[in-house]
Short mmCIF file of C-alpha atoms in Angstrom, two decimals:
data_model
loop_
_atom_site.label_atom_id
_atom_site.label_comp_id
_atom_site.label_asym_id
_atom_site.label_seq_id
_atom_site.Cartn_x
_atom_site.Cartn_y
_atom_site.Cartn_z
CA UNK A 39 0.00 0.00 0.00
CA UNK A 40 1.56 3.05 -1.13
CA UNK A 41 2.44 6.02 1.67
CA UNK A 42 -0.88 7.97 2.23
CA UNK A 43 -1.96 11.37 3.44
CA UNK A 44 -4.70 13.30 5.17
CA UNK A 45 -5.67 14.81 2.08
CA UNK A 46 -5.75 11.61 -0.40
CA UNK A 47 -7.79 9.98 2.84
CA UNK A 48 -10.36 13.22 2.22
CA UNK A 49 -10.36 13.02 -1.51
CA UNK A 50 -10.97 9.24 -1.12
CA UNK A 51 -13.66 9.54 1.10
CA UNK A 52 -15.34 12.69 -1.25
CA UNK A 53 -15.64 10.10 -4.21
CA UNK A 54 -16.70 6.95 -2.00
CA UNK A 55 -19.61 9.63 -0.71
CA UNK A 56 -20.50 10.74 -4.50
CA UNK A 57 -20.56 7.09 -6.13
CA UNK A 58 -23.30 5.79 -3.47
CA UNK A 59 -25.39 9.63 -3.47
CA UNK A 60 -24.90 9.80 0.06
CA UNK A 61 -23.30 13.23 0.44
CA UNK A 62 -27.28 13.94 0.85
CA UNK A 63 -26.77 12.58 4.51
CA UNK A 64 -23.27 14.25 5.53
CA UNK A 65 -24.64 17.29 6.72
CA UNK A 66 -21.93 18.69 9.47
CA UNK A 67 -24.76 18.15 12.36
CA UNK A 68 -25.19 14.40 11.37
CA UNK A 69 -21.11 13.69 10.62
CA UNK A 70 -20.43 15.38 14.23
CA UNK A 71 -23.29 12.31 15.57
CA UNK A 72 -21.42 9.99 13.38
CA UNK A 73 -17.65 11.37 14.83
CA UNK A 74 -19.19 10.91 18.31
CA UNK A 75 -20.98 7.44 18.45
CA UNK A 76 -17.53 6.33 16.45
CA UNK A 77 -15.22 7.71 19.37
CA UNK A 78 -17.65 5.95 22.45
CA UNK A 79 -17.01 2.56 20.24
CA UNK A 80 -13.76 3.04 20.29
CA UNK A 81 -14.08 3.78 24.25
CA UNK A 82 -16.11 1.27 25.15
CA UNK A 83 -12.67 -1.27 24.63
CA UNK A 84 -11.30 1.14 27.63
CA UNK A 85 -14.21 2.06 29.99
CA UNK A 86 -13.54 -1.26 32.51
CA UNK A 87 -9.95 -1.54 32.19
CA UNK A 88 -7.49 -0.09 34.82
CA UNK A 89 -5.04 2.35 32.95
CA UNK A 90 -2.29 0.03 33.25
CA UNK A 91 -4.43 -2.87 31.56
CA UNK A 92 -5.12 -0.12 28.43
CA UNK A 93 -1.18 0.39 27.80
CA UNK A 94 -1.15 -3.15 27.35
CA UNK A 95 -3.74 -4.52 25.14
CA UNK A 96 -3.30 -7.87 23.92
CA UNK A 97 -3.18 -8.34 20.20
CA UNK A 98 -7.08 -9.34 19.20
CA UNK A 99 -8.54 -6.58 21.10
CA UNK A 100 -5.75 -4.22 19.71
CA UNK A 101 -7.08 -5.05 16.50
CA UNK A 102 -10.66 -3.67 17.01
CA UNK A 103 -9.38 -0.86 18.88
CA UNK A 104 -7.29 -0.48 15.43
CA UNK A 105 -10.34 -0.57 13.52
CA UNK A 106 -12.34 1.53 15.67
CA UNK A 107 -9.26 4.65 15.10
CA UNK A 108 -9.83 4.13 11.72
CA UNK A 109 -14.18 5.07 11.82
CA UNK A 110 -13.11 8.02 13.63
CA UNK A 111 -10.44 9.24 11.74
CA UNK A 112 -12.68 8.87 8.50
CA UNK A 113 -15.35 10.73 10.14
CA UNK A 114 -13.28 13.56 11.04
CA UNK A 115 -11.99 13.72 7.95
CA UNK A 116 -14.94 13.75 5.92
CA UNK A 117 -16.16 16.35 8.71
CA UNK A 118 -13.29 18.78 8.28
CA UNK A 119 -13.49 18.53 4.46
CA UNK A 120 -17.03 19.15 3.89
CA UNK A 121 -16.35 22.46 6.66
CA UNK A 122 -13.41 23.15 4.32
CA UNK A 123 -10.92 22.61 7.77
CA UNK A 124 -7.18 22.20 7.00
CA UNK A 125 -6.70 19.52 10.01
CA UNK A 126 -3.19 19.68 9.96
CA UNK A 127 -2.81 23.36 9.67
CA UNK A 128 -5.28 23.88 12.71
CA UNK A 129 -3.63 21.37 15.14
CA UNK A 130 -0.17 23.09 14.58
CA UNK A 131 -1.79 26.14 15.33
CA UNK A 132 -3.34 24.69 18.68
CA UNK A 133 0.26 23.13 19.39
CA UNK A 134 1.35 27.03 19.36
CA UNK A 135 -0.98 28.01 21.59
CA UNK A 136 -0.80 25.16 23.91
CA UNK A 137 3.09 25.78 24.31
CA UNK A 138 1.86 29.33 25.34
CA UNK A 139 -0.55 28.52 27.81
CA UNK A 140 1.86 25.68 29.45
CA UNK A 141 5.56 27.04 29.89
CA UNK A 142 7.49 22.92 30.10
CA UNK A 143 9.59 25.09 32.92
CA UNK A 144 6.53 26.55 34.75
CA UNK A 145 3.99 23.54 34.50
CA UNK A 146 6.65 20.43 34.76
CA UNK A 147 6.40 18.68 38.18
CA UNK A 148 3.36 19.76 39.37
CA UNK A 149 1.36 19.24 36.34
CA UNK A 150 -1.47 21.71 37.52
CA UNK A 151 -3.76 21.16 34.66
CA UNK A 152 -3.48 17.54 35.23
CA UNK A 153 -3.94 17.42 39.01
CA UNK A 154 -6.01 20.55 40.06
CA UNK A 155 -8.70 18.68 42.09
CA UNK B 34 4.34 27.46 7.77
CA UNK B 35 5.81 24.75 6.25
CA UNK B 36 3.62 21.15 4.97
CA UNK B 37 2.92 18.94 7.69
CA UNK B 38 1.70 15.46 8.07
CA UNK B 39 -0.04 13.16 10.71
CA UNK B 40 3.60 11.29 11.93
CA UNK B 41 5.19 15.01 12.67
CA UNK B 42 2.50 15.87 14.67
CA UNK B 43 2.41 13.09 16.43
CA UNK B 44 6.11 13.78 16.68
CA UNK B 45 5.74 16.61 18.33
CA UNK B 46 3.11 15.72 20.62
CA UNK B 47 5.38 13.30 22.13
CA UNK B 48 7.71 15.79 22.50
CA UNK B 49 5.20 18.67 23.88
CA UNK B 50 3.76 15.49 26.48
CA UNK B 51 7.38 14.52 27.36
CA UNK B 52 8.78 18.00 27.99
CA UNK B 53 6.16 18.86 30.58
CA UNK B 54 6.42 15.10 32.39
CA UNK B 55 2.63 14.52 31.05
CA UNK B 56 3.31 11.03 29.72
CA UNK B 57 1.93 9.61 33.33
CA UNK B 58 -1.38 11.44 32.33
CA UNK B 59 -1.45 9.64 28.84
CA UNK B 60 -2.70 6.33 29.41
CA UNK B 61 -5.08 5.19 26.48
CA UNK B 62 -8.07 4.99 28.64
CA UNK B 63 -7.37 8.76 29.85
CA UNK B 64 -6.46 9.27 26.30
CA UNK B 65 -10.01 8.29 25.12
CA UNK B 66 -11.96 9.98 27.23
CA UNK B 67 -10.41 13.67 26.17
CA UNK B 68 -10.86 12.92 23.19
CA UNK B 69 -14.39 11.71 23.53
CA UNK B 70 -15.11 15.20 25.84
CA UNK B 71 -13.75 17.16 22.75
CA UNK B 72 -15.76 15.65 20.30
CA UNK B 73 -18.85 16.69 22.42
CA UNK B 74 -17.32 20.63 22.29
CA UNK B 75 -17.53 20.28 18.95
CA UNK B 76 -20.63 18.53 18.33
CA UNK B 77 -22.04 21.52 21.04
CA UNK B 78 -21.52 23.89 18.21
CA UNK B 79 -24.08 21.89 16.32
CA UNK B 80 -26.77 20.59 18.79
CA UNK B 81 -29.62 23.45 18.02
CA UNK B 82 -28.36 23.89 14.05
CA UNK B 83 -30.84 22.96 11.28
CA UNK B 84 -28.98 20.55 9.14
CA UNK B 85 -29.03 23.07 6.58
CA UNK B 86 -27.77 25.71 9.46
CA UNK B 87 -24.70 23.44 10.35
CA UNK B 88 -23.76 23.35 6.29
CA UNK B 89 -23.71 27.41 6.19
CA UNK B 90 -21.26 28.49 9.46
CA UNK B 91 -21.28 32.10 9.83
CA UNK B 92 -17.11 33.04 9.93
CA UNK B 93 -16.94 33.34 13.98
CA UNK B 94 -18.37 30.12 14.72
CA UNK B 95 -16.49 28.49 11.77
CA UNK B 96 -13.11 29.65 13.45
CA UNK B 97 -14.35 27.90 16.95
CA UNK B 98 -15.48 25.37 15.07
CA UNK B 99 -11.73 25.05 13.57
CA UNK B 100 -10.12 25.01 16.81
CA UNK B 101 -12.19 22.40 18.04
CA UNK B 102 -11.78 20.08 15.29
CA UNK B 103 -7.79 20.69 16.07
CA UNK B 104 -8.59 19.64 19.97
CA UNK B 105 -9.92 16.28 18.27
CA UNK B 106 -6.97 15.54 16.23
CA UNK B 107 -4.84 16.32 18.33
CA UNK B 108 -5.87 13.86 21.30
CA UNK B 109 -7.12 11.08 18.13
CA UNK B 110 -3.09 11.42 16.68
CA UNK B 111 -1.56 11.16 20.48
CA UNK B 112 -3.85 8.23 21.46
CA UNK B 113 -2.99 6.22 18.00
CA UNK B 114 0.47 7.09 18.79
CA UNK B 115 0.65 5.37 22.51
CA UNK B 116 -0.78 2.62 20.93
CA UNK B 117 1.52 2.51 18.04
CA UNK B 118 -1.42 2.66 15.07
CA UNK B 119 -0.82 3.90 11.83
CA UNK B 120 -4.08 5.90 11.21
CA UNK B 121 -3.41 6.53 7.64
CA UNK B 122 -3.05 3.03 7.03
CA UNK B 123 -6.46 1.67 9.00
CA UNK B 124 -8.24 3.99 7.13
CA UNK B 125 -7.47 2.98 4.11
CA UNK B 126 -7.75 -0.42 4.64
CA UNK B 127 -11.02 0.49 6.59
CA UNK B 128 -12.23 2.13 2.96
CA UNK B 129 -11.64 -0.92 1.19
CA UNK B 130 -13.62 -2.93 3.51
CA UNK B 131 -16.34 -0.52 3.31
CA UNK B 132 -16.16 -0.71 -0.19
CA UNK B 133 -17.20 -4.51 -0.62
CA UNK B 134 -19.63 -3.95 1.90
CA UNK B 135 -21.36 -1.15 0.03
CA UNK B 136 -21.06 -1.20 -3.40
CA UNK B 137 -21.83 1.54 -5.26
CA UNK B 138 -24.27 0.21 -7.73
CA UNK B 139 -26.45 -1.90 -4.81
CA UNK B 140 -26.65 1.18 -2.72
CA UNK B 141 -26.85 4.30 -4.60
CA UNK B 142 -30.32 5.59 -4.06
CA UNK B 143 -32.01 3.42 -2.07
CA UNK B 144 -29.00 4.56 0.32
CA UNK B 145 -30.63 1.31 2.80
CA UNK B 146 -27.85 2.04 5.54
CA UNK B 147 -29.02 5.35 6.03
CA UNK B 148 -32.82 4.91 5.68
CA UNK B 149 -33.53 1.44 7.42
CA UNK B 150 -35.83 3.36 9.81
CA UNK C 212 -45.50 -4.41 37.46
CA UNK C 213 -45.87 -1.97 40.96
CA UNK C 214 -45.04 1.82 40.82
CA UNK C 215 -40.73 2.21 41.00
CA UNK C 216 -39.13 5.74 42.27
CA UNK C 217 -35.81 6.64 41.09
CA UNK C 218 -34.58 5.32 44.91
CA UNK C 219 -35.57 2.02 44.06
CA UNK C 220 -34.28 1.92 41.07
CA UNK C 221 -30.70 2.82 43.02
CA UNK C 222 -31.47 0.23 45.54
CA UNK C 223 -31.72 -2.52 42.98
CA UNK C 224 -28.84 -1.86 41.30
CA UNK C 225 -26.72 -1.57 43.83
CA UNK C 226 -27.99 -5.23 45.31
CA UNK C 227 -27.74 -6.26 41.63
CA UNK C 228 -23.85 -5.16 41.62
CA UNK C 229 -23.13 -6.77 45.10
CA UNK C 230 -24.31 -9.95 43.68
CA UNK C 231 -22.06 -10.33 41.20
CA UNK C 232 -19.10 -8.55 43.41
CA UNK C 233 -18.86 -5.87 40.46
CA UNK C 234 -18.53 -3.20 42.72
CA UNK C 235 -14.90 -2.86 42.12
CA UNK C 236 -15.55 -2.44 39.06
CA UNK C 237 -18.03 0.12 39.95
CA UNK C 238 -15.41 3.55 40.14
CA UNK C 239 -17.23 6.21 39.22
CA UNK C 240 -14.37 7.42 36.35
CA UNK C 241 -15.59 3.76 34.56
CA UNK C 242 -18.96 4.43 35.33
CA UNK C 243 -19.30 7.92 33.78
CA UNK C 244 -17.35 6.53 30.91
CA UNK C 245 -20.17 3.66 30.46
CA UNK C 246 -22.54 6.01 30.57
CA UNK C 247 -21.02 7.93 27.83
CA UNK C 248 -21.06 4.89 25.69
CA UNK C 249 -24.43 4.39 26.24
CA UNK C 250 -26.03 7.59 25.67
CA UNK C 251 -23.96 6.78 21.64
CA UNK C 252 -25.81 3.79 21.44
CA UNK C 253 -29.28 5.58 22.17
CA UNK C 254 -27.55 8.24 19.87
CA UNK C 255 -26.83 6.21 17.12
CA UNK C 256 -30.69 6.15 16.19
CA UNK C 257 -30.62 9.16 15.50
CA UNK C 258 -27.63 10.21 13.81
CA UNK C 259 -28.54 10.11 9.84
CA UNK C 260 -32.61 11.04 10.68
CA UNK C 261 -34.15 14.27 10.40
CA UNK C 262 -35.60 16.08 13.14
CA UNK C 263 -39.01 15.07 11.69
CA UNK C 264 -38.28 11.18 11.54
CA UNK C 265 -36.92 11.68 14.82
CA UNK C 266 -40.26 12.75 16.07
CA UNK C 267 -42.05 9.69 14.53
CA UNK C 268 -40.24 6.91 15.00
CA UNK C 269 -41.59 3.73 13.70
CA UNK C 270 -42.90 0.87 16.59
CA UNK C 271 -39.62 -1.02 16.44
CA UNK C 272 -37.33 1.39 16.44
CA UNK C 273 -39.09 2.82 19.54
CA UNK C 274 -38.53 -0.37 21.27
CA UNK C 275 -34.52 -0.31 20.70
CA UNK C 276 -34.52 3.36 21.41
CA UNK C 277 -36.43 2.48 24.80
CA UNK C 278 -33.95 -0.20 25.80
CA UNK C 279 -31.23 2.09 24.87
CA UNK C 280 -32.47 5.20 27.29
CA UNK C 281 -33.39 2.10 30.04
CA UNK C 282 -29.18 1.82 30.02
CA UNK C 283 -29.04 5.06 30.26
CA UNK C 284 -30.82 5.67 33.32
CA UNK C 285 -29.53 2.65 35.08
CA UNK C 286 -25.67 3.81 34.56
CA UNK C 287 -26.51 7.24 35.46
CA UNK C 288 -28.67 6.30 38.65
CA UNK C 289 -25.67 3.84 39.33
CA UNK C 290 -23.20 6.52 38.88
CA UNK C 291 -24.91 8.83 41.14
CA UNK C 292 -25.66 6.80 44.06
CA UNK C 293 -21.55 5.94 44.39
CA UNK C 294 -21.54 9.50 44.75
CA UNK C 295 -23.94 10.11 46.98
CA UNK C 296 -25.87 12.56 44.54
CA UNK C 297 -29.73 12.86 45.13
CA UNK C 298 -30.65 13.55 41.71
CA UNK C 299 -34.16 14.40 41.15
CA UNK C 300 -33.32 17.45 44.00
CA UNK C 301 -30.02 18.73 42.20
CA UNK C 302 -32.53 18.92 38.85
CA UNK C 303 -34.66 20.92 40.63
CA UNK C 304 -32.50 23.38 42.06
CA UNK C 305 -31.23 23.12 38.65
CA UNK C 306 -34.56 23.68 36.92
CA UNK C 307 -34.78 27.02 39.55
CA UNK C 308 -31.38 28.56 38.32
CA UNK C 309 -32.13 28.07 34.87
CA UNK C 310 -35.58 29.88 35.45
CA UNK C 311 -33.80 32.93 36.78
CA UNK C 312 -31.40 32.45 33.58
CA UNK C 313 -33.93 32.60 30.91
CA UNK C 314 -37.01 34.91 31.70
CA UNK C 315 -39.75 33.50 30.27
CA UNK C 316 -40.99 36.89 29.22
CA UNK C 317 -36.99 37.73 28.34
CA UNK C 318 -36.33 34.88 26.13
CA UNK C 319 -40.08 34.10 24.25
CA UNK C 320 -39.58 34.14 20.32
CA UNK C 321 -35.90 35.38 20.26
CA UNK C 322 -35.08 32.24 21.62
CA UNK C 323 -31.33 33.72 21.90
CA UNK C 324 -29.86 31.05 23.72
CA UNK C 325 -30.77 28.50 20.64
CA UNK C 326 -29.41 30.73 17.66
CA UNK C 327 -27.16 32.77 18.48
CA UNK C 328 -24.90 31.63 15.43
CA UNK D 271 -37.75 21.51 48.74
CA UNK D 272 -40.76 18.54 48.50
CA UNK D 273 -40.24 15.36 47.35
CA UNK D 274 -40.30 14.76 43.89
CA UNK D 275 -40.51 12.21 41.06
CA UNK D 276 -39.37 11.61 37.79
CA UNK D 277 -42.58 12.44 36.65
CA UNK D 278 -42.71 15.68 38.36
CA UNK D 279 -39.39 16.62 36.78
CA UNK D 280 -40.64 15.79 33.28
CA UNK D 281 -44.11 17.61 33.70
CA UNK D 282 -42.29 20.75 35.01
CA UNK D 283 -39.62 20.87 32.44
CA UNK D 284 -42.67 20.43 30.00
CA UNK D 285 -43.96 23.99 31.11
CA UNK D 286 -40.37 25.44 30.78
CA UNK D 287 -40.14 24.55 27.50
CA UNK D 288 -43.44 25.94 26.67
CA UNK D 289 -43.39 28.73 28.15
CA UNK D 290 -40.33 29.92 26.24
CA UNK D 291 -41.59 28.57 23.27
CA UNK D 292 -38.54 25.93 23.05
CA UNK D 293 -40.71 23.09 21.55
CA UNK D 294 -39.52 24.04 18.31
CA UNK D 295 -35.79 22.84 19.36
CA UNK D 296 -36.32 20.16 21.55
CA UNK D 297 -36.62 17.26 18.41
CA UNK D 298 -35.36 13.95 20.16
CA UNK D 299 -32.67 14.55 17.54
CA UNK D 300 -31.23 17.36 18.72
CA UNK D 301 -31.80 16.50 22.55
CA UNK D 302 -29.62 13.50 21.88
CA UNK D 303 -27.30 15.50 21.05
CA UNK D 304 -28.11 17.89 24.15
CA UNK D 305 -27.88 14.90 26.34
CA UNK D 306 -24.26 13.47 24.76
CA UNK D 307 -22.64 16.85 25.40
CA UNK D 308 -24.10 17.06 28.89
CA UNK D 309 -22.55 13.67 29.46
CA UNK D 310 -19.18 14.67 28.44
CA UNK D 311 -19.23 18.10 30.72
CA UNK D 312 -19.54 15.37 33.45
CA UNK D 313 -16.94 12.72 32.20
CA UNK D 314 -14.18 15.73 32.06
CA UNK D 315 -14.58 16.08 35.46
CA UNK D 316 -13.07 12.33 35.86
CA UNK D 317 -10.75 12.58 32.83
CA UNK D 318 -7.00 12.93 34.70
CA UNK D 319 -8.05 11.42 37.81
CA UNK D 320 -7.28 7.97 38.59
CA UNK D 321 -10.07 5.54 39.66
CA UNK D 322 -9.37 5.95 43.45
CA UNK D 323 -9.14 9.77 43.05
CA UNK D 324 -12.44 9.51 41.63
CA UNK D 325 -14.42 7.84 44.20
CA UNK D 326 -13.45 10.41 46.82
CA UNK D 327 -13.88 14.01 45.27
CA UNK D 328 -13.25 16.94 47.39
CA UNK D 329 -16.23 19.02 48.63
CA UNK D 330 -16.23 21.68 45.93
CA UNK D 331 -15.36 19.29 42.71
CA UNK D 332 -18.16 17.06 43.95
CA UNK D 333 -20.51 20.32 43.84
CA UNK D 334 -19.48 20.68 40.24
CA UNK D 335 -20.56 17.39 39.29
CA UNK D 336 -23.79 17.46 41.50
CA UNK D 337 -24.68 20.35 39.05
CA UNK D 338 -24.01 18.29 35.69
CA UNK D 339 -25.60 15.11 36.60
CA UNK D 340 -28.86 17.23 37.58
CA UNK D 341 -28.13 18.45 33.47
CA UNK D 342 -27.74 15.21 32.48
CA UNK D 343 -31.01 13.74 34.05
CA UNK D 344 -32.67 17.22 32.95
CA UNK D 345 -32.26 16.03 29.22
CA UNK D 346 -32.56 13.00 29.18
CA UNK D 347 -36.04 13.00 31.00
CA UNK D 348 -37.21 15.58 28.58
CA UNK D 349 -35.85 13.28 25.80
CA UNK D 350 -38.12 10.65 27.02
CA UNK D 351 -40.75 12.87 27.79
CA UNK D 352 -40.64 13.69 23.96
CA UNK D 353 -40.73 9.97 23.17
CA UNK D 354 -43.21 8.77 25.71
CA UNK D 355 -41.34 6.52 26.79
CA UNK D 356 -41.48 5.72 30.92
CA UNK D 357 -37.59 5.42 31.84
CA UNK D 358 -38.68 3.52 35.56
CA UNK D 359 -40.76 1.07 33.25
CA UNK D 360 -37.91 0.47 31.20
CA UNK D 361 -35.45 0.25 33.46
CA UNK D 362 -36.91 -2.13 35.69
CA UNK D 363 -37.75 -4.33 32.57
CA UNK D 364 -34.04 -4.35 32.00
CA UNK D 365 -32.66 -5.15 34.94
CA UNK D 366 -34.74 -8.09 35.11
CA UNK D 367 -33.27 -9.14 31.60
CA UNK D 368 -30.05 -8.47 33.30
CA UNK D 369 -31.16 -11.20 36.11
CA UNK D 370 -30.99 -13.48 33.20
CA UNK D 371 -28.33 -12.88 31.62
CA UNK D 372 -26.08 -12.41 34.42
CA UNK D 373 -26.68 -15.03 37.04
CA UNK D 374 -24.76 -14.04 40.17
CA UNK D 375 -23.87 -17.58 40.47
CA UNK D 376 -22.54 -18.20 37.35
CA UNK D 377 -20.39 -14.51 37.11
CA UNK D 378 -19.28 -14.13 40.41
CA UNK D 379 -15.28 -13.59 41.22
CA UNK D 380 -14.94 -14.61 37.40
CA UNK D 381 -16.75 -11.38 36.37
CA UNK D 382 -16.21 -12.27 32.71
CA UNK D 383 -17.98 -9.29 30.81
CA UNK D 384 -15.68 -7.00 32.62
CA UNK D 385 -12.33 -8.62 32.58
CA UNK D 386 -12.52 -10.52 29.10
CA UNK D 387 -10.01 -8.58 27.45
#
């Protein structure tokens, strides 16, 4: 399988939604349902294992959690295309600001985000 | 700002977690439920929308929408990266699948996945 | 089938989890995250339907949606009762602050709060 | 405050609606959606914490979660309310399915559907 990107994944999915007529259906509300009920399937493989168990899944159930990345990913995608969204662009952007908001010297250690109970 | 793809960002999430001692935070299962809450702050932008309203985004609420969308990939890329997935590559497999499953000439109009009501 | 109050309901289910010696199980970070999964499910009915169709839905689909809001309630009655959260009286203090909130008088036919795109 | 019921809730958050004309929004399709994003303002409160961490939540984090699990029941009853659909009925009906398929006997100490990774 030849090396693929964000933006063949989006022109992919475009066509895929065009040959079956069901770019009818992928209004923005319904592809944001779609995003969400994708990411609680993926979550449901987590929501009874202790953190340690989910940094060591074994190999079956790593599979559907594989599989699961993938639905989400393609509904994102086809969400940010059809709102004209340059993913990539957007999450550097974010990184940016994150770095901003959360000095490594001022936050490391105490991790306030992270801990403020 | 230059090109970017999915494997530097996830590059430099690593390095963003790792310079602020965050990695202890990013066990999947903690990984999966931020990314689940983000998906609801961007599906909140949509709740009360028309369909037809969530296809037409006035500019402000397209730029909120933008950095939300950016929130999701960014906690979607760090989560497949703990877990050592190649995104890229389950999707497209993922779109093959889908492709036998729905062919294009049994589904187009009738559209039965999205109307069996 | 006699009358059942939410404190019942709570009563049950936490004989039902004893039972089985699931309360470890039982934190609430797993339970809220169970939850979440199963409001998707209930979700996932609704996703590529119109408002309309969502207001008639046929007999069968009903019944799933029923079962699906059933798992609802019993995660989030489970969930509260671990924390010791009356719910029915934090929804009506609730209910009061939102009254104050949005003036009937204030917020007839603008409707701000809904579309304010 | 008196004691109330479920049914109380729903009849009173009936008249709120009404009153400011908010029928026109509240399609079970788009209080779904209400209800999902509710759900995740209460799972961020659990998101960094470890399981122990969440079962004993100091005073004032506690008060913030009292306050979105009375949102989360507040949609979710009007969803049902919308549907006609008794959530008590259903719940109860499920629980005994539950019974079933979960004898205590057979799932004790074993607790397969939780640990079957």
């Amino acid at each position: 399988m030849e090396r693929q990107s964000l933006a063949d994944l989006a022109a992919k999915l475009r066509t895929f939604a065009s040959e079956r007529d069901w770019d009818q259906f992928h209004s923005p509300k319904n592809l944001v349902m779609a995003l969400s009920v994708e990411v609680s399937e993926l979550m449901e493989h987590f929501q009874w294992l202790t953190e340690e168990q989910s940094s060591g899944l074994p190999p079956e159930k790593l599979q559907q959690v594989r599989e699961e990345i993938a639905d989400v990913l393609i509904y994102l995608t086809r969400l940010a295309d059809k709102l004209g969204v340059d993913m990539l662009e957007e999450a550097a952007k974010k990184l940016e600001v994150n770095r901003g908001k959360y000095p490594a010297d001022k936050v490391r250690g105490s991790a306030k985000k992270y801990t403020e109970l």
